[in-house]
Amino acid sequence: MCGIVGYTGHRQAYPVILKGLKRLEYRGYDSSGVALLHNQNLQVHKKKGKVADLEETLIGKNLEAQIGIGHTRWATHGEPSDRNAHPHLSSGGEIAMIHNGIIENYALIKQELVNKGYSFTSDTDTEVLLNFIEDIKKNNECSLEDAVRIALKRVTGAYCILLIEQSNPDTIIAARKGSPLVIGIGKGEHFLASDASPIIEYTKEVVYVNDYELAIVKPDELILKNLGNEKITPFITKLDMELAAIEKGGYEHFMLKEIFEQPNTIFDCLRGRLDAKEGMIRMSGVDLNIEAINKANRIMIVACGTSWHAGLVAEYIIEELCRIPVEVEYASEFRYRNPIIHPGDIIIAISQSGETADTLVALEKAKEKGAFIFGVVNAVGSSIARISNAGAYTHAGPEIGVASTKAFTGQLAVLMMVALNIAINKGTITQERYKELLVELEAVPEKAQAILKNANELKVIAEKYKDAHDFLFLGRGYNFPIALEGALKLKEISYIHAEGYPAAEMKHGPIALVDENLPVVFIATQDVYHEKIVSNMQEIKARKGKIISIITEGDKTSPTLSDDCFSIPPADEIIAPILSVIPLQLLSYYVGIAKGTDVDKPRNLAKSVTVE
Ligand code: G6P
């Protein structure tokens, strides 16, 4: 949540920052702003709304500067407004700061500052921290760097902050705890950002700043220190990402591009790991830790949002194939209760961004208690990837659309391989079944392609139901979590209320909602439950509900009960969820388009939720 960008070097800072903010808009788009420093003149511009609104207000202005910072906000403290937008200026007007995170003890610090005569122009915790820093600087007659260090020792909460000051023409001071920060190293220039997307155009050499580290960044110099003022040698990583991966590539929206990328992203995820011909899966994260995994009495899965749905699918698959009990936890609940964790327990952490605050803190707590963390993460080098003891990347590439699509199918592919790998090692699956499932998994990219060819059918269905006020999504077994994911996607993108339910459980409540105005989406692909789900369709039909069903090609029964059908290629029931979710992603996309919503940046949401 909130995207931050900074630049110091020989280029004009504003265009670099503006482009960077546009790339980071998935992190929040309530307001944005920039602070630019030139000839001791510190100018701040900010605007409620999207980065494009800020850009428009700055047309024709003199924005000359070779150092600057910029921010795109997801509001926490204070409504979205020009006033609450970042950067904030200190009371003396000499320091500008941007912040991603939440300062939890801001009220106490604010009171202290108010008692000293400070007044505030915004409702933000950020302005409090900034004036606190300014106050320390004044009182101690110290440098900005020292003042930041002293202030951060008193602060609780999460932050990534960037500061520039009038009297220091080329230096950005940055610090992080809990919110991400990457520094790109160029020739005579440095780039700072919440993730690498604003940086890759200029350099592939980056440093991921760790918690409790402070960076002093000048065009020719990067100094990293801990909060104890000791120097740390920056660890330079080479980015494995191309610019094309973060551009729309001819698609109208990132979401559509990412849905259509899935045959390739799933293939990339399987590549080098799955070898159906040889009958094997190679995953070093599992192979090197197989003893620990085999000994585990249970597996806990911790995640949020769409990643949590991937965890639910994994629960069904791991229990079926590996015979290990699995519990799936919302990270936000897990972190605050007192979960029973024994040394050696396995926790699978699932996260696209690798930065979700709730997931990260839950893992830190579990790790302290001796759990072994296996990360299933998309963003390479992210905090969750780094805190994990082992793991497997999903290799879906940067996901920019706020609603997760290709990361989800990547997570499912990884989790299926993990389950198969454990099962064959534990001996809980026969060689024959194992090989059969490898062949099935290998065929997924091609089948995903076949589904996408018929995307237009879903556009027609979307047009037909776009004005509904509610939707119900029903599935059983492996497809129950897919019903939840279908409902979540529709809510996120179209703002239509939607609920996902296990199809049989529908009788215990949601059936009361059914009438001729309620579209009910059945995920009714061929599996052991098929006859049962057909009975559930009958129950809806008897009450005049409108039935949209996602079925397996060749199914003769479901179409007779459905108002609209979409067929997907036949697949083993364990593998089917990776395919059955794709039509639901397309359905929400097209409903969103038909309703005119901003599908890449749905209201109130953010992609990377770095606050709790
Ligand atoms: C946000 C995003 C969701 C995502 C969830 C978990 O709510 O909008 O798309 O599923 O966070 O994020 P993670 O990066 O941990 O998978």
XYZ file of C-alpha atoms and ligand atoms in Angstrom:
628
model
C 0.000 0.000 0.000
C 1.292 3.359 -1.067
C 4.025 3.504 -3.650
C 7.148 5.543 -3.181
C 9.791 6.674 -5.659
C 12.956 8.704 -5.243
C 15.685 9.849 -7.592
C 19.027 11.569 -7.243
C 21.427 11.890 -10.177
C 22.055 13.674 -13.464
C 18.626 13.282 -15.071
C 15.551 15.401 -14.591
C 13.924 13.854 -11.529
C 10.261 14.620 -12.278
C 9.814 12.425 -15.401
C 11.590 9.524 -13.663
C 9.386 9.893 -10.589
C 6.163 10.351 -12.555
C 6.750 7.232 -14.633
C 7.687 5.318 -11.498
C 4.517 6.408 -9.705
C 2.410 5.226 -12.635
C 4.045 1.805 -12.358
C 3.403 1.727 -8.631
C -0.199 2.871 -8.816
C -1.341 -0.681 -8.114
C -0.234 0.041 -4.536
C -2.794 2.802 -4.060
C -4.346 5.617 -6.030
C -6.175 7.881 -3.600
C -3.780 10.766 -4.172
C -0.249 11.402 -5.343
C 2.471 13.993 -5.073
C 6.088 14.952 -5.670
C 8.724 17.023 -3.908
C 11.521 18.434 -6.060
C 14.659 20.226 -4.934
C 16.571 22.682 -7.113
C 18.886 25.498 -6.059
C 17.740 25.216 -2.445
C 14.169 25.581 -3.588
C 11.984 22.760 -2.286
C 8.694 22.587 -4.174
C 5.875 20.186 -3.279
C 2.922 19.382 -5.534
C 0.124 17.025 -4.581
C -3.323 16.131 -5.742
C -6.228 13.940 -4.755
C -6.938 11.161 -7.269
C -4.761 9.228 -9.647
C -1.231 10.040 -10.795
C -2.672 11.270 -14.114
C -4.581 13.974 -12.164
C -1.336 15.177 -10.610
C 0.372 15.123 -13.991
C -2.367 17.273 -15.471
C -2.066 19.955 -12.800
C 1.682 20.167 -13.369
C 1.597 20.719 -17.133
C 3.505 23.884 -17.987
C 5.099 24.265 -14.527
C 8.837 24.614 -14.073
C 9.796 21.290 -12.535
C 13.545 21.543 -13.017
C 15.323 19.350 -10.422
C 17.769 16.463 -10.327
C 16.615 15.168 -7.002
C 13.096 14.419 -5.846
C 10.660 12.055 -4.164
C 7.138 11.000 -5.123
C 4.249 9.085 -3.580
C 1.007 7.419 -4.583
C -1.286 6.890 -1.611
C -3.684 4.320 -0.232
C -5.309 6.219 2.611
C -4.965 4.992 6.187
C -4.918 8.072 8.458
C -7.130 10.758 6.974
C -9.453 10.736 3.976
C -8.101 10.910 0.436
C -7.568 14.646 -0.185
C -4.944 17.132 -1.397
C -4.233 17.999 2.225
C -3.510 14.429 3.292
C -1.546 13.582 0.152
C 2.217 13.063 0.422
C 4.906 14.462 0.357
C 4.457 16.358 3.597
C 6.522 19.391 4.472
C 7.890 19.853 7.975
C 6.620 22.811 9.960
C 9.743 24.804 9.159
C 9.197 24.005 5.462
C 12.719 22.677 5.045
C 12.196 18.915 4.947
C 9.880 16.907 2.695
C 8.939 13.321 3.449
C 6.931 10.450 1.970
C 5.854 7.392 3.901
C 4.425 3.944 3.238
C 3.129 2.218 6.379
C 1.503 3.158 9.661
C 3.044 4.825 12.698
C 1.108 3.170 15.505
C 2.141 5.472 18.363
C 1.574 8.632 16.338
C -1.119 9.972 18.699
C 1.261 10.065 21.654
C 4.013 11.739 19.650
C 1.526 14.183 18.160
C 0.371 15.219 21.635
C 3.975 15.861 22.687
C 4.503 18.011 19.612
C 1.225 19.880 20.099
C 2.337 20.657 23.665
C 5.483 22.157 22.193
C 3.434 24.389 19.920
C 3.441 22.379 16.686
C 0.355 22.504 14.518
C -0.574 20.124 11.721
C -2.010 20.677 8.293
C -3.051 17.065 7.638
C -4.630 14.154 9.523
C -1.749 11.842 8.735
C 0.618 9.918 10.966
C 3.311 10.828 8.418
C 3.232 14.532 9.219
C 3.591 13.628 12.899
C 6.719 11.578 12.266
C 8.145 14.288 10.034
C 7.685 17.045 12.614
C 9.062 14.728 15.260
C 12.193 14.340 13.121
C 12.385 18.089 12.574
C 12.020 18.716 16.294
C 14.827 16.273 17.134
C 17.046 17.870 14.478
C 16.477 21.333 15.916
C 16.900 20.369 19.546
C 19.997 18.246 19.025
C 21.480 20.443 16.298
C 22.230 17.244 14.439
C 22.083 16.119 10.828
C 18.852 14.897 9.233
C 20.310 11.400 9.144
C 20.924 11.430 12.916
C 17.499 12.910 13.604
C 15.830 10.161 11.547
C 17.785 7.500 13.418
C 16.830 8.911 16.818
C 13.172 9.304 15.818
C 12.860 5.778 14.468
C 14.033 4.323 17.753
C 10.878 5.754 19.346
C 8.484 4.799 16.627
C 6.323 1.667 16.601
C 4.587 0.470 13.464
C 5.653 0.044 9.872
C 7.377 2.442 7.576
C 9.368 3.050 4.504
C 10.256 6.750 4.466
C 12.185 8.952 2.060
C 13.260 12.471 3.026
C 14.953 15.353 1.260
C 15.936 18.680 2.803
C 16.510 22.133 1.402
C 20.059 22.485 2.661
C 21.242 19.182 1.216
C 21.152 19.474 -2.569
C 21.713 15.856 -3.585
C 20.931 13.489 -0.699
C 17.912 11.314 -0.007
C 17.631 9.743 3.427
C 15.611 6.533 3.445
C 14.683 3.948 6.058
C 12.442 0.928 6.277
C 10.732 -1.387 8.675
C 7.960 -3.610 7.392
C 7.351 -1.735 4.102
C 9.524 -2.529 1.097
C 12.367 -0.470 -0.361
C 14.568 -1.227 -3.358
C 17.469 0.972 -4.440
C 18.621 0.867 -8.064
C 22.266 1.602 -8.708
C 23.068 3.553 -11.854
C 26.136 5.438 -13.061
C 26.171 8.647 -11.069
C 22.540 8.158 -10.097
C 20.351 6.188 -7.711
C 16.687 5.216 -7.893
C 14.555 4.346 -4.882
C 11.182 2.612 -5.047
C 8.718 0.280 -3.356
C 9.479 -2.379 -5.947
C 11.751 -2.754 -8.918
C 9.222 -1.753 -11.604
C 10.169 1.977 -11.643
C 13.852 1.016 -11.742
C 14.351 -1.682 -14.383
C 14.242 0.753 -17.247
C 17.464 2.346 -15.971
C 19.456 -0.355 -14.209
C 19.254 -4.017 -13.255
C 21.526 -3.708 -10.235
C 19.540 -3.271 -7.068
C 19.870 -3.432 -3.318
C 16.893 -4.645 -1.264
C 16.999 -2.637 1.956
C 16.240 -4.662 5.090
C 14.182 -3.755 8.132
C 15.849 -1.348 10.570
C 18.277 -0.145 7.901
C 18.830 3.454 6.956
C 20.200 4.555 3.565
C 22.038 7.761 2.751
C 21.724 8.069 -0.997
C 23.692 10.508 -3.173
C 24.235 10.339 -6.942
C 27.645 8.686 -6.534
C 27.332 7.055 -3.163
C 25.042 4.671 -1.307
C 25.678 4.209 2.395
C 23.635 1.683 4.350
C 23.598 1.740 8.136
C 21.685 0.076 10.905
C 19.842 2.104 13.507
C 22.921 1.772 15.737
C 24.814 3.893 13.153
C 27.031 1.007 12.024
C 27.759 0.695 8.316
C 26.426 -2.327 6.425
C 27.806 -3.517 3.100
C 25.023 -3.257 0.512
C 24.250 -6.601 -1.111
C 23.749 -6.023 -4.821
C 21.259 -8.268 -6.649
C 20.753 -8.501 -10.413
C 17.132 -8.091 -11.481
C 15.735 -10.860 -13.617
C 12.891 -8.864 -15.173
C 12.311 -7.217 -18.545
C 10.588 -3.895 -19.178
C 8.020 -5.515 -21.494
C 6.764 -7.568 -18.549
C 5.414 -4.445 -16.843
C 3.806 -2.850 -19.896
C 0.353 -3.518 -21.361
C 1.642 -5.002 -24.624
C -1.370 -4.006 -26.726
C -4.039 -5.088 -24.227
C -6.589 -2.578 -23.029
C -5.971 -3.450 -19.391
C -3.298 -5.149 -17.347
C -5.924 -7.500 -15.970
C -6.830 -8.764 -19.436
C -3.174 -9.050 -20.405
C -2.459 -11.031 -17.256
C -5.434 -13.355 -17.794
C -4.228 -14.020 -21.336
C -0.638 -14.547 -20.198
C -1.641 -17.576 -18.138
C -0.760 -20.308 -20.650
C 2.779 -18.874 -20.640
C 3.046 -18.099 -16.946
C 1.822 -21.575 -15.961
C 4.277 -23.049 -18.465
C 7.094 -20.944 -16.951
C 6.118 -22.136 -13.521
C 6.249 -25.806 -14.535
C 9.348 -25.424 -16.707
C 12.487 -26.990 -15.305
C 10.508 -28.535 -12.460
C 8.024 -30.915 -14.004
C 9.181 -33.643 -16.340
C 6.234 -35.858 -17.213
C 8.311 -37.998 -19.591
C 10.864 -38.794 -16.916
C 8.058 -39.043 -14.385
C 9.561 -36.597 -11.939
C 9.325 -33.213 -10.275
C 12.429 -31.315 -9.226
C 11.845 -28.621 -6.638
C 14.927 -27.878 -4.628
C 12.873 -26.192 -1.884
C 11.052 -29.477 -1.280
C 13.852 -31.911 -2.217
C 16.405 -30.364 0.158
C 13.963 -30.345 3.053
C 12.093 -33.541 2.420
C 13.033 -35.065 5.766
C 11.598 -32.144 7.713
C 8.472 -32.211 5.569
C 7.988 -35.966 5.916
C 8.235 -35.687 9.681
C 5.589 -32.950 9.911
C 2.435 -33.911 11.733
C 0.523 -31.169 10.023
C 0.912 -28.300 7.607
C -0.468 -24.831 8.211
C -1.111 -22.499 5.304
C -1.097 -18.766 5.983
C -2.210 -16.165 3.425
C -4.663 -13.374 2.602
C -7.178 -12.697 -0.181
C -6.794 -14.632 -3.392
C -3.659 -16.308 -2.037
C -5.776 -17.662 0.816
C -8.069 -19.249 -1.764
C -5.046 -20.937 -3.346
C -4.297 -22.222 0.157
C -7.782 -23.752 0.401
C -7.301 -25.624 -2.875
C -3.929 -26.815 -1.534
C -5.596 -28.076 1.644
C -7.844 -30.376 -0.370
C -4.988 -31.570 -2.570
C -2.335 -32.092 0.129
C -4.723 -33.964 2.394
C -5.841 -36.164 -0.500
C -2.406 -36.884 -1.955
C -0.063 -36.657 1.053
C -2.377 -37.655 3.905
C -1.022 -34.826 6.059
C -3.605 -32.752 7.948
C -3.704 -29.176 6.690
C -5.115 -26.029 8.288
C -5.605 -22.876 6.268
C -5.452 -19.624 8.197
C -6.164 -15.997 7.400
C -2.847 -14.337 8.260
C -4.638 -11.446 9.975
C -6.351 -13.842 12.419
C -3.383 -16.124 12.880
C -1.060 -13.307 13.922
C -3.280 -12.060 16.744
C -4.455 -15.271 18.296
C -2.069 -17.494 20.110
C -1.769 -20.332 17.609
C -0.324 -23.632 18.755
C 2.921 -24.058 16.885
C 5.490 -26.726 17.643
C 9.103 -26.646 16.482
C 9.207 -28.455 13.161
C 5.676 -27.519 12.117
C 5.548 -26.649 8.442
C 3.950 -23.380 7.434
C 3.289 -22.703 3.783
C 3.098 -18.957 3.199
C 1.380 -17.920 -0.017
C 1.741 -14.394 -1.331
C 1.875 -12.739 -4.708
C 3.601 -9.577 -3.534
C 5.628 -11.157 -0.763
C 4.979 -7.964 1.203
C 1.506 -8.396 2.735
C 1.975 -7.103 6.267
C -0.375 -9.553 7.977
C 1.247 -12.541 6.312
C 4.736 -11.287 7.034
C 4.113 -10.710 10.732
C 2.300 -14.045 11.090
C 5.367 -15.750 9.640
C 7.773 -13.890 11.871
C 5.799 -15.085 14.900
C 5.625 -18.667 13.660
C 9.335 -18.663 12.881
C 10.145 -17.469 16.384
C 8.273 -20.514 17.676
C 10.387 -22.835 15.564
C 8.133 -23.399 12.542
C 9.684 -24.138 9.163
C 8.448 -21.596 6.601
C 7.953 -22.650 2.994
C 7.195 -19.606 0.833
C 5.114 -19.711 -2.332
C 5.795 -16.207 -3.539
C 5.678 -14.375 -6.862
C 7.792 -11.267 -6.224
C 11.416 -12.325 -6.281
C 13.498 -10.959 -3.407
C 10.421 -9.765 -1.479
C 10.230 -9.802 2.319
C 8.247 -13.058 2.567
C 10.601 -14.768 0.127
C 13.498 -13.681 2.284
C 12.031 -14.698 5.601
C 11.149 -18.201 4.312
C 13.413 -21.150 5.147
C 12.728 -22.604 1.712
C 10.211 -22.128 -1.036
C 9.263 -22.070 -4.664
C 8.637 -18.960 -6.729
C 5.519 -18.906 -8.897
C 7.377 -17.235 -11.802
C 4.234 -15.487 -13.040
C 6.141 -12.239 -13.704
C 5.037 -8.836 -12.405
C 1.305 -8.711 -11.773
C 0.041 -5.134 -12.098
C -3.761 -5.470 -12.239
C -4.978 -5.098 -8.684
C -7.172 -8.202 -8.906
C -4.898 -11.210 -8.849
C -5.212 -13.613 -11.793
C -2.026 -15.120 -13.177
C -0.401 -15.181 -9.742
C -3.285 -17.355 -8.511
C -2.918 -19.978 -11.228
C 0.861 -19.872 -10.645
C 0.270 -20.528 -6.949
C -1.989 -23.467 -7.770
C 0.596 -24.934 -10.153
C 3.351 -24.649 -7.527
C 1.178 -26.074 -4.761
C 0.142 -29.007 -6.938
C 3.784 -29.779 -7.669
C 4.660 -29.459 -3.987
C 1.845 -31.872 -3.057
C 2.846 -34.379 -5.732
C 6.484 -34.162 -4.705
C 5.689 -34.801 -1.056
C 3.245 -37.578 -1.901
C 5.708 -39.538 -4.017
C 8.376 -39.135 -1.341
C 6.029 -40.240 1.423
C 4.680 -43.083 -0.642
C 1.087 -41.895 -0.276
C 0.478 -41.986 -4.024
C 1.042 -44.830 -6.481
C 3.623 -44.362 -9.253
C 0.852 -44.789 -11.769
C -1.381 -42.058 -10.318
C 1.639 -39.794 -9.851
C 2.616 -40.107 -13.497
C -0.964 -39.623 -14.598
C -1.165 -36.339 -12.664
C 2.186 -35.142 -14.047
C 0.867 -35.627 -17.569
C -2.347 -33.801 -16.597
C -0.417 -30.897 -15.088
C 1.845 -30.624 -18.099
C -1.221 -30.271 -20.322
C -2.598 -27.272 -18.400
C -0.994 -24.451 -20.466
C -2.463 -25.849 -23.682
C -5.901 -26.272 -22.115
C -5.736 -22.742 -20.681
C -5.060 -21.527 -24.213
C -8.139 -23.357 -25.474
C -10.279 -21.655 -22.801
C -8.972 -18.206 -23.722
C -9.870 -18.753 -27.383
C -13.513 -18.707 -26.343
C -13.242 -15.610 -24.135
C -15.876 -13.837 -26.234
C -18.556 -16.238 -25.016
C -17.994 -14.879 -21.520
C -18.245 -11.331 -22.788
C -21.746 -12.126 -24.051
C -22.712 -13.728 -20.728
C -21.283 -10.721 -18.838
C -23.389 -8.294 -20.884
C -26.493 -10.293 -20.087
C -26.021 -10.281 -16.303
C -24.173 -7.016 -15.723
C -27.136 -5.326 -14.035
C -27.678 -8.001 -11.387
C -27.352 -6.755 -7.810
C -26.052 -10.011 -6.381
C -24.359 -13.168 -7.604
C -23.933 -16.539 -5.975
C -20.978 -18.789 -6.867
C -21.264 -22.472 -5.986
C -18.753 -25.298 -6.188
C -17.913 -28.525 -4.398
C -14.654 -30.218 -3.460
C -11.633 -28.822 -5.274
C -13.910 -26.297 -6.948
C -15.352 -24.885 -3.726
C -12.387 -22.486 -3.243
C -12.776 -21.560 -6.907
C -16.357 -20.477 -6.141
C -14.949 -18.224 -3.413
C -12.370 -16.835 -5.804
C -14.991 -16.248 -8.527
C -17.116 -14.268 -6.070
C -14.136 -12.264 -4.833
C -13.052 -11.387 -8.387
C -16.541 -10.182 -9.291
C -16.833 -8.051 -6.131
C -13.423 -6.499 -6.649
C -13.866 -5.614 -10.287
C -17.549 -4.871 -10.767
C -18.642 -3.841 -7.221
C -21.531 -6.323 -7.488
C -22.198 -8.130 -4.251
C -21.232 -11.777 -4.645
C -20.897 -14.754 -2.335
C -19.108 -18.027 -2.799
C -20.470 -21.115 -1.090
C -20.033 -24.868 -1.047
C -22.888 -25.930 -3.320
C -24.538 -28.205 -0.757
C -24.220 -25.685 2.074
C -26.282 -23.283 -0.029
C -29.409 -24.974 1.394
C -28.533 -23.629 4.827
C -29.056 -19.962 4.090
C -28.207 -18.514 0.678
C -31.079 -20.402 -0.952
C -33.336 -17.789 0.643
C -31.830 -15.256 -1.783
C -32.766 -17.227 -4.881
C -35.349 -15.755 -7.218
C -35.554 -14.956 -10.923
C -33.142 -12.032 -10.466
C -30.275 -13.972 -8.929
C -27.558 -15.313 -11.243
C -25.978 -18.417 -9.744
C -22.638 -19.495 -11.158
C -21.970 -23.222 -10.799
C -18.450 -24.539 -11.167
C -19.636 -27.926 -12.286
C -16.724 -29.612 -14.036
C -16.599 -33.433 -14.199
C -15.560 -34.895 -10.862
C -16.833 -37.290 -8.222
C -19.353 -34.696 -7.083
C -20.837 -34.058 -10.473
C -24.160 -35.770 -9.884
C -24.500 -33.973 -6.583
C -23.877 -30.580 -8.090
C -26.422 -31.318 -10.800
C -28.955 -31.863 -7.992
C -27.958 -28.487 -6.550
C -28.640 -26.943 -9.961
C -32.097 -28.515 -9.907
C -32.716 -26.874 -6.532
C -31.818 -23.448 -7.927
C -33.804 -23.986 -11.101
C -36.875 -24.989 -9.112
C -36.686 -21.562 -7.472
C -36.283 -19.745 -10.808
C -32.678 -18.674 -10.236
C -30.620 -17.967 -13.362
C -27.915 -20.600 -13.832
C -24.547 -19.935 -15.436
C -22.422 -23.062 -15.406
C -18.767 -23.764 -16.015
C -18.743 -27.331 -17.280
C -16.490 -29.916 -18.880
C -16.740 -30.309 -22.650
C -19.128 -33.113 -23.488
C -21.332 -32.687 -20.376
C -24.865 -33.303 -21.638
C -26.826 -32.818 -18.410
C -25.727 -29.422 -17.068
C -26.676 -27.454 -20.228
C -30.276 -28.646 -19.929
C -30.489 -26.993 -16.518
C -28.445 -23.889 -17.282
C -29.382 -20.564 -18.809
C -25.789 -20.132 -19.964
C -22.822 -22.501 -20.102
C -19.113 -22.231 -20.693
C -17.143 -25.405 -21.425
C -13.562 -26.111 -20.489
C -11.407 -29.036 -21.667
C -11.574 -32.241 -19.603
C -9.030 -32.426 -16.782
C -8.401 -34.561 -13.707
C -10.433 -33.187 -10.801
C -7.257 -32.382 -8.840
C -5.912 -30.275 -11.684
C -9.248 -28.763 -12.813
C -9.236 -25.724 -10.449
C -6.359 -24.095 -12.397
C -8.570 -24.197 -15.453
C -12.024 -23.607 -13.992
C -10.957 -20.283 -12.461
C -10.005 -18.767 -15.838
C -13.592 -18.316 -17.121
C -14.493 -16.705 -13.788
C -11.633 -14.216 -14.131
C -12.884 -13.358 -17.623
C -16.490 -13.104 -16.465
C -15.604 -10.517 -13.810
C -13.372 -8.638 -16.210
C -16.131 -8.352 -18.794
C -18.800 -7.455 -16.219
C -16.458 -4.732 -14.934
C -15.934 -3.417 -18.466
C -19.665 -3.511 -19.167
C -20.286 -1.488 -16.012
C -17.488 0.952 -16.815
C -15.407 0.348 -13.684
C -11.672 0.885 -13.550
C -10.765 -2.792 -13.654
C -7.033 -2.337 -13.132
C -7.546 -0.042 -10.176
C -10.838 -0.889 -8.495
C -11.990 1.600 -5.898
C -10.645 1.330 -2.346
C -8.359 -1.598 -3.119
C -4.615 -1.875 -3.359
C -2.504 -4.686 -4.582
C 0.159 -4.824 -1.973
C -1.331 -4.431 1.476
C 1.577 -3.405 3.648
C -0.594 -2.201 6.510
C -2.493 -4.483 8.844
C -4.733 -7.621 -1.689
C -4.881 -7.819 -3.183
C -5.326 -9.250 -3.469
C -4.373 -10.242 -2.839
C -4.189 -9.989 -1.341
C -3.050 -10.812 -0.770
O -5.981 -7.649 -1.088
O -5.807 -6.887 -3.720
O -5.370 -9.449 -4.869
O -4.849 -11.536 -3.036
O -3.871 -8.609 -1.114
O -1.850 -10.358 -1.342
P -0.550 -11.204 -1.550
O 0.384 -10.283 -2.279
O -0.034 -11.548 -0.179
O -0.897 -12.404 -2.325
